[in-house]
mmCIF file of C-alpha atoms in Angstrom:
data_model
loop_
_atom_site.group_PDB
_atom_site.id
_atom_site.type_symbol
_atom_site.label_atom_id
_atom_site.label_comp_id
_atom_site.label_asym_id
_atom_site.label_seq_id
_atom_site.Cartn_x
_atom_site.Cartn_y
_atom_site.Cartn_z
ATOM 1 C CA MET A 1 -0.057 -0.053 -0.431
ATOM 2 C CA THR A 2 1.492 3.532 -1.161
ATOM 3 C CA LYS A 3 1.443 6.377 1.443
ATOM 4 C CA ASN A 4 -0.793 8.147 -1.009
ATOM 5 C CA TYR A 5 -3.733 6.095 0.248
ATOM 6 C CA PHE A 6 -3.110 7.389 3.554
ATOM 7 C CA PRO A 7 -5.331 10.182 3.789
ATOM 8 C CA HIS A 8 -8.447 8.186 1.938
ATOM 9 C CA VAL A 9 -7.432 5.508 5.233
ATOM 10 C CA ILE A 10 -7.533 8.410 8.047
ATOM 11 C CA GLU A 11 -10.495 9.919 6.481
ATOM 12 C CA HIS A 12 -12.421 7.028 6.678
ATOM 13 C CA MET A 13 -10.911 4.661 9.552
ATOM 14 C CA VAL A 14 -9.491 7.303 12.076
ATOM 15 C CA ILE A 15 -11.347 10.304 11.989
ATOM 16 C CA PRO A 16 -14.529 8.577 12.956
ATOM 17 C CA LEU A 17 -12.999 6.907 15.632
ATOM 18 C CA PHE A 18 -11.344 9.791 16.873
ATOM 19 C CA LYS A 19 -14.819 11.891 16.608
ATOM 20 C CA GLY A 20 -15.988 9.192 19.226
ATOM 21 C CA MET A 21 -13.451 10.531 21.753
ATOM 22 C CA LEU A 22 -14.503 14.291 21.473
ATOM 23 C CA ASN A 23 -17.650 13.480 23.074
ATOM 24 C CA ASN A 24 -15.743 12.844 26.774
ATOM 25 C CA ASN A 25 -14.899 16.762 26.578
ATOM 26 C CA GLY A 26 -11.130 16.271 27.169
ATOM 27 C CA LEU A 27 -7.997 17.788 25.723
ATOM 28 C CA TYR A 28 -7.394 15.104 22.561
ATOM 29 C CA ALA A 29 -5.524 16.217 19.289
ATOM 30 C CA LEU A 30 -5.247 14.017 16.122
ATOM 31 C CA TYR A 31 -2.172 14.545 14.028
ATOM 32 C CA ASP A 32 -1.084 12.681 11.073
ATOM 33 C CA ARG A 33 2.352 10.981 11.139
ATOM 34 C CA ASN A 34 4.077 14.031 9.597
ATOM 35 C CA GLY A 35 2.857 16.006 12.508
ATOM 36 C CA THR A 36 0.366 18.261 10.785
ATOM 37 C CA LEU A 37 -3.034 19.005 13.343
ATOM 38 C CA LEU A 38 -5.774 16.916 11.735
ATOM 39 C CA MET A 39 -8.448 17.480 14.468
ATOM 40 C CA LEU A 40 -8.828 18.508 18.167
ATOM 41 C CA SER A 41 -11.651 19.130 20.676
ATOM 42 C CA ASP A 42 -12.941 22.480 21.623
ATOM 43 C CA ALA A 43 -10.745 22.523 25.132
ATOM 44 C CA GLN A 44 -7.785 21.631 23.242
ATOM 45 C CA VAL A 45 -8.050 24.643 21.064
ATOM 46 C CA GLN A 46 -6.661 26.852 24.211
ATOM 47 C CA MET A 47 -3.468 25.099 23.723
ATOM 48 C CA PHE A 48 -2.968 26.957 20.665
ATOM 49 C CA ALA A 49 -4.425 30.273 22.074
ATOM 50 C CA ALA A 50 -6.620 30.398 19.016
ATOM 51 C CA GLU A 51 -10.837 31.464 19.056
ATOM 52 C CA ASN A 52 -11.974 27.814 17.280
ATOM 53 C CA SER A 53 -10.793 24.612 15.900
ATOM 54 C CA SER A 54 -10.786 25.653 12.559
ATOM 55 C CA GLN A 55 -7.857 28.120 13.174
ATOM 56 C CA CYS A 56 -5.613 25.094 14.551
ATOM 57 C CA LEU A 57 -6.126 22.604 11.437
ATOM 58 C CA GLY A 58 -3.017 22.254 9.536
ATOM 59 C CA LEU A 59 -0.934 23.581 11.929
ATOM 60 C CA ASN A 60 2.747 21.597 12.636
ATOM 61 C CA LEU A 61 3.714 22.131 16.163
ATOM 62 C CA GLY A 62 7.252 21.889 15.065
ATOM 63 C CA ASN A 63 6.812 24.904 12.876
ATOM 64 C CA LEU A 64 3.942 27.500 13.798
ATOM 65 C CA PRO A 65 3.681 30.899 12.937
ATOM 66 C CA ILE A 66 5.176 33.703 14.904
ATOM 67 C CA ALA A 67 2.022 35.204 14.962
ATOM 68 C CA MET A 68 0.462 32.258 16.631
ATOM 69 C CA LEU A 69 3.396 32.423 18.992
ATOM 70 C CA GLU A 70 3.267 35.504 20.111
ATOM 71 C CA LYS A 71 -0.479 35.168 20.914
ATOM 72 C CA ILE A 72 0.025 31.899 23.348
ATOM 73 C CA SER A 73 3.154 34.067 24.778
ATOM 74 C CA THR A 74 0.677 37.221 25.541
ATOM 75 C CA LYS A 75 -1.955 34.627 26.771
ATOM 76 C CA THR A 76 -0.120 32.376 29.099
ATOM 77 C CA ARG A 77 2.217 35.049 30.611
ATOM 78 C CA VAL A 78 5.720 33.176 29.337
ATOM 79 C CA SER A 79 8.324 34.440 27.043
ATOM 80 C CA ILE A 80 8.112 33.490 23.197
ATOM 81 C CA GLN A 81 11.627 31.575 23.234
ATOM 82 C CA ASN A 82 10.034 29.381 26.154
ATOM 83 C CA VAL A 83 6.596 28.828 24.160
ATOM 84 C CA TRP A 84 8.810 28.075 21.404
ATOM 85 C CA LEU A 85 11.058 25.462 23.024
ATOM 86 C CA ASP A 86 8.169 23.854 24.274
ATOM 87 C CA PHE A 87 6.220 23.339 21.517
ATOM 88 C CA ASN A 88 9.385 22.311 19.620
ATOM 89 C CA GLN A 89 10.249 19.706 23.142
ATOM 90 C CA MET A 90 6.459 18.298 22.557
ATOM 91 C CA PHE A 91 6.991 18.137 18.152
ATOM 92 C CA THR A 92 10.149 15.970 18.984
ATOM 93 C CA LEU A 93 8.256 13.422 21.496
ATOM 94 C CA HIS A 94 5.650 13.533 18.819
ATOM 95 C CA GLN A 95 8.393 12.145 16.208
ATOM 96 C CA TYR A 96 9.629 9.617 18.928
ATOM 97 C CA VAL A 97 6.375 8.133 18.904
ATOM 98 C CA VAL A 98 6.436 8.154 14.988
ATOM 99 C CA GLU A 99 9.934 6.598 14.576
ATOM 100 C CA LYS A 100 9.369 3.578 17.821
ATOM 101 C CA GLN A 101 5.835 3.153 16.743
ATOM 102 C CA GLU A 102 5.191 3.114 20.257
ATOM 103 C CA ILE A 103 2.753 4.852 23.071
ATOM 104 C CA VAL A 104 4.594 7.512 25.224
ATOM 105 C CA GLN A 105 3.399 9.354 28.348
ATOM 106 C CA TYR A 106 5.205 12.378 29.824
ATOM 107 C CA ILE A 107 4.198 14.869 32.240
ATOM 108 C CA ASP A 108 4.575 18.428 30.889
ATOM 109 C CA LEU A 109 5.587 20.598 33.819
ATOM 110 C CA SER A 110 5.344 24.189 32.598
ATOM 111 C CA PRO A 111 4.665 27.491 34.245
ATOM 112 C CA TYR A 112 1.695 28.808 32.294
ATOM 113 C CA TYR A 113 -0.527 31.695 33.677
ATOM 114 C CA ASN A 114 1.513 32.434 36.261
ATOM 115 C CA ASN A 115 0.944 28.533 38.093
ATOM 116 C CA LEU A 116 3.243 25.535 37.718
ATOM 117 C CA SER A 117 0.813 23.184 36.631
ATOM 118 C CA SER A 118 1.475 19.643 36.060
ATOM 119 C CA HIS A 119 -0.563 17.767 32.643
ATOM 120 C CA MET A 120 -0.195 14.048 31.919
ATOM 121 C CA VAL A 121 0.195 13.800 28.401
ATOM 122 C CA THR A 122 -0.389 10.354 26.471
ATOM 123 C CA ILE A 123 0.297 10.051 22.571
ATOM 124 C CA VAL A 124 -0.918 6.870 20.784
ATOM 125 C CA PRO A 125 -0.377 6.000 17.549
ATOM 126 C CA PHE A 126 -3.137 4.513 14.856
ATOM 127 C CA PHE A 127 -1.604 1.631 12.744
ATOM 128 C CA HIS A 128 -3.254 0.337 9.449
ATOM 129 C CA PRO A 129 -3.934 -3.226 9.668
ATOM 130 C CA ASN A 130 -0.554 -4.094 7.187
ATOM 131 C CA GLY A 131 0.961 -2.273 10.044
ATOM 132 C CA GLU A 132 2.340 1.216 9.351
ATOM 133 C CA LEU A 133 1.448 4.172 11.622
ATOM 134 C CA ILE A 134 -0.506 6.560 9.655
ATOM 135 C CA ALA A 135 -1.646 9.295 12.307
ATOM 136 C CA TYR A 136 -1.393 9.358 15.945
ATOM 137 C CA GLN A 137 -3.481 10.877 19.265
ATOM 138 C CA THR A 138 -2.767 13.082 22.128
ATOM 139 C CA HIS A 139 -4.830 13.441 25.153
ATOM 140 C CA THR A 140 -3.562 15.615 27.950
ATOM 141 C CA ARG A 141 -5.239 15.511 31.521
ATOM 142 C CA GLN A 142 -4.149 17.843 34.558
ATOM 143 C CA CYS A 143 -2.476 16.145 37.328
ATOM 144 C CA SER A 144 -3.292 17.339 41.110
ATOM 145 C CA ILE A 145 -0.606 19.123 42.974
ATOM 146 C CA ASN A 146 0.186 15.964 45.214
ATOM 147 C CA ILE A 147 1.293 14.337 41.891
ATOM 148 C CA LEU A 148 3.175 17.285 40.749
ATOM 149 C CA ILE A 149 4.864 17.268 44.228
ATOM 150 C CA ASN A 150 5.897 13.710 44.634
ATOM 151 C CA LEU A 151 7.152 13.457 40.987
ATOM 152 C CA LEU A 152 9.455 16.514 41.206
ATOM 153 C CA LYS A 153 10.567 15.105 45.051
ATOM 154 C CA ASP A 154 11.619 11.645 42.916
ATOM 155 C CA TYR A 155 13.510 13.760 40.507
ATOM 156 C CA ILE A 156 15.269 16.396 42.386
ATOM 157 C CA GLY A 157 16.475 13.730 44.986
ATOM 158 C CA MET A 158 18.330 12.231 42.032
ATOM 159 C CA ASP A 159 20.443 15.299 41.805
ATOM 160 C CA ASN A 160 23.756 15.728 43.521
ATOM 161 C CA SER A 161 24.135 18.987 42.896
ATOM 162 C CA THR A 162 25.619 20.995 46.486
ATOM 163 C CA GLU A 163 24.824 24.974 46.972
ATOM 164 C CA ASP A 164 28.465 25.273 46.468
ATOM 165 C CA SER A 165 28.079 23.878 42.756
ATOM 166 C CA LEU A 166 25.112 25.347 41.915
ATOM 167 C CA SER A 167 26.440 29.271 43.077
ATOM 168 C CA GLY A 168 27.686 29.917 39.423
ATOM 169 C CA LYS A 169 24.193 29.338 37.559
ATOM 170 C CA GLN A 170 22.499 32.096 39.703
ATOM 171 C CA SER A 171 24.630 34.395 37.451
ATOM 172 C CA GLU A 172 21.701 34.446 35.188
ATOM 173 C CA PHE A 173 19.016 35.349 38.152
ATOM 174 C CA GLN A 174 21.146 37.708 38.613
ATOM 175 C CA GLU A 175 21.838 39.436 35.256
ATOM 176 C CA LYS A 176 18.315 39.365 34.446
ATOM 177 C CA PHE A 177 16.589 40.661 37.608
ATOM 178 C CA GLY A 178 19.292 42.506 39.534
ATOM 179 C CA ILE A 179 19.127 40.495 42.326
ATOM 180 C CA GLU A 180 21.166 37.975 44.138
ATOM 181 C CA LEU A 181 19.342 34.926 45.118
ATOM 182 C CA SER A 182 20.859 31.437 46.096
ATOM 183 C CA GLU A 183 19.715 28.394 44.276
ATOM 184 C CA ARG A 184 17.837 27.396 47.353
ATOM 185 C CA GLN A 185 16.101 31.044 47.832
ATOM 186 C CA HIS A 186 15.259 30.864 43.789
ATOM 187 C CA GLU A 187 13.397 27.467 44.290
ATOM 188 C CA ILE A 188 11.444 29.112 47.236
ATOM 189 C CA LEU A 189 10.283 32.837 45.458
ATOM 190 C CA PHE A 190 9.927 30.454 42.293
ATOM 191 C CA LEU A 191 7.507 27.816 43.842
ATOM 192 C CA MET A 192 5.913 30.405 45.653
ATOM 193 C CA SER A 193 5.026 32.721 43.023
ATOM 194 C CA ASN A 194 4.039 29.780 41.208
ATOM 195 C CA GLY A 195 1.253 29.170 43.319
ATOM 196 C CA LEU A 196 2.330 26.588 45.830
ATOM 197 C CA ASN A 197 2.171 27.997 49.953
ATOM 198 C CA GLN A 198 5.268 27.760 52.431
ATOM 199 C CA TYR A 199 3.856 23.439 53.331
ATOM 200 C CA LYS A 200 3.871 22.231 49.486
ATOM 201 C CA VAL A 201 7.446 24.301 48.942
ATOM 202 C CA ALA A 202 8.328 22.617 52.200
ATOM 203 C CA ASP A 203 7.380 19.127 51.147
ATOM 204 C CA LEU A 204 8.828 19.361 47.588
ATOM 205 C CA LEU A 205 12.173 20.779 48.477
ATOM 206 C CA ASN A 206 12.542 18.064 51.115
ATOM 207 C CA ILE A 207 13.045 20.761 54.154
ATOM 208 C CA SER A 208 10.531 21.941 57.183
ATOM 209 C CA ARG A 209 7.969 24.687 57.024
ATOM 210 C CA SER A 210 9.983 26.693 59.600
ATOM 211 C CA THR A 211 12.896 26.356 57.457
ATOM 212 C CA VAL A 212 10.953 28.025 54.519
ATOM 213 C CA ALA A 213 9.436 30.398 56.424
ATOM 214 C CA LYS A 214 13.101 31.479 57.774
ATOM 215 C CA ILE A 215 14.493 31.815 54.174
ATOM 216 C CA LEU A 216 11.341 33.515 52.756
ATOM 217 C CA ASN A 217 11.172 36.076 55.916
ATOM 218 C CA THR A 218 14.868 36.675 56.922
ATOM 219 C CA GLN A 219 16.627 36.201 53.126
ATOM 220 C CA ILE A 220 14.516 36.574 50.578
ATOM 221 C CA ILE A 221 11.786 39.594 51.663
ATOM 222 C CA ARG A 222 15.210 41.624 52.677
ATOM 223 C CA LYS A 223 16.969 41.675 49.195
ATOM 224 C CA PHE A 224 13.578 42.709 47.788
ATOM 225 C CA ASN A 225 13.755 45.911 50.155
ATOM 226 C CA LEU A 226 10.022 45.094 51.381
ATOM 227 C CA ASN A 227 9.309 47.539 54.592
ATOM 228 C CA PRO A 228 7.553 45.871 56.161
ATOM 229 C CA PRO A 229 7.694 42.407 55.237
ATOM 230 C CA ASN A 230 4.875 41.328 53.316
ATOM 231 C CA THR A 231 4.899 37.974 51.439
ATOM 232 C CA ALA A 232 1.728 38.954 49.386
ATOM 233 C CA LYS A 233 3.563 42.125 47.864
ATOM 234 C CA LEU A 234 6.800 39.648 47.630
ATOM 235 C CA ILE A 235 5.037 36.992 45.275
ATOM 236 C CA GLU A 236 3.201 39.712 43.311
ATOM 237 C CA ARG A 237 6.815 41.872 42.435
ATOM 238 C CA ALA A 238 8.279 38.079 41.531
ATOM 239 C CA VAL A 239 5.331 37.872 39.183
ATOM 240 C CA ASN A 240 5.900 41.344 37.572
ATOM 241 C CA LEU A 241 9.313 40.686 37.048
ATOM 242 C CA GLY A 242 8.757 37.343 35.729
ATOM 243 C CA ILE A 243 10.564 35.394 38.183
ATOM 244 C CA ASN A 244 8.225 32.606 38.035
ATOM 245 C CA GLU A 245 8.841 31.952 34.262
ATOM 246 C CA LEU A 246 12.702 31.229 35.004
ATOM 247 C CA ILE A 247 12.819 27.948 36.472
ATOM 248 C CA PRO A 248 15.984 27.084 39.094
ATOM 249 C CA PHE A 249 18.597 24.893 37.470
ATOM 250 C CA ARG A 250 17.610 21.835 40.060
ATOM 251 C CA LEU A 251 14.017 22.021 38.704
ATOM 252 C CA ARG A 252 14.316 22.800 35.072
ATOM 253 C CA LYS A 253 15.293 19.052 33.861
ATOM 254 C CA GLN A 254 11.792 18.047 35.211
ATOM 255 C CA LYS A 255 9.905 20.023 32.189
ATOM 256 C CA PHE A 256 9.043 16.638 30.733
ATOM 257 C CA ILE A 257 9.340 13.628 32.508
ATOM 258 C CA LEU A 258 9.040 11.003 30.217
ATOM 259 C CA PHE A 259 7.462 7.176 31.842
ATOM 260 C CA ASP A 260 9.478 4.860 29.510
ATOM 261 C CA SER A 261 13.050 5.067 27.460
ATOM 262 C CA ALA A 262 12.136 7.994 25.163
ATOM 263 C CA ARG A 263 14.166 11.028 25.351
ATOM 264 C CA ALA A 264 13.186 14.631 24.052
#
């Protein structure tokens, strides 16, 4: 069978099957083997900051229009560079599915809308009876904050970096914001500016809540010259500066957590 026959198979076999899933009001999308978007649920349209699904059809994650990237950046409050990197990483994972012809699951950790959210994404390939992969679908669902914390705790625990070895990594923070923070201070401020409270931050970083409070009140707030000390004002200033978008070094490798041997 030639690949020229694939559109016919997709239209008459795959799409009718996929349409049945759209009744679940979930985050679903269907792509051909080249990564071109064929169909998506209404809920998934928000991923592209579009008004309706027709504006998304024919898009390719590896080559989104600049105008759309800018629109997504504005809507999600994430820099256009990071939006572009996220979509390219997703496209790489999609192509891995096509190459290896197997199901892939991963956790997407991205600070969209000033919140560090976590989503479980499952990519499932569709095969023709002759064994050739002709399309694939994605299903995205949000993970609870407890799942997010447990996942990050496992991965942070695998990092043997010391505070001293990470001191050089903080030059990026100082250059961008003009404020000198240690890696630990950055982690606490980043997580709190993404919606986690002190107890959740402590659980995630495997330190006590009192340690978080001490670092926050005696170290971080002072560096922002807040008088009188005010945690709410600190978080507001951190979000306005964009600190919630600069992921600390020990958390950066967690952007996409894979549940198999795939590597973005």
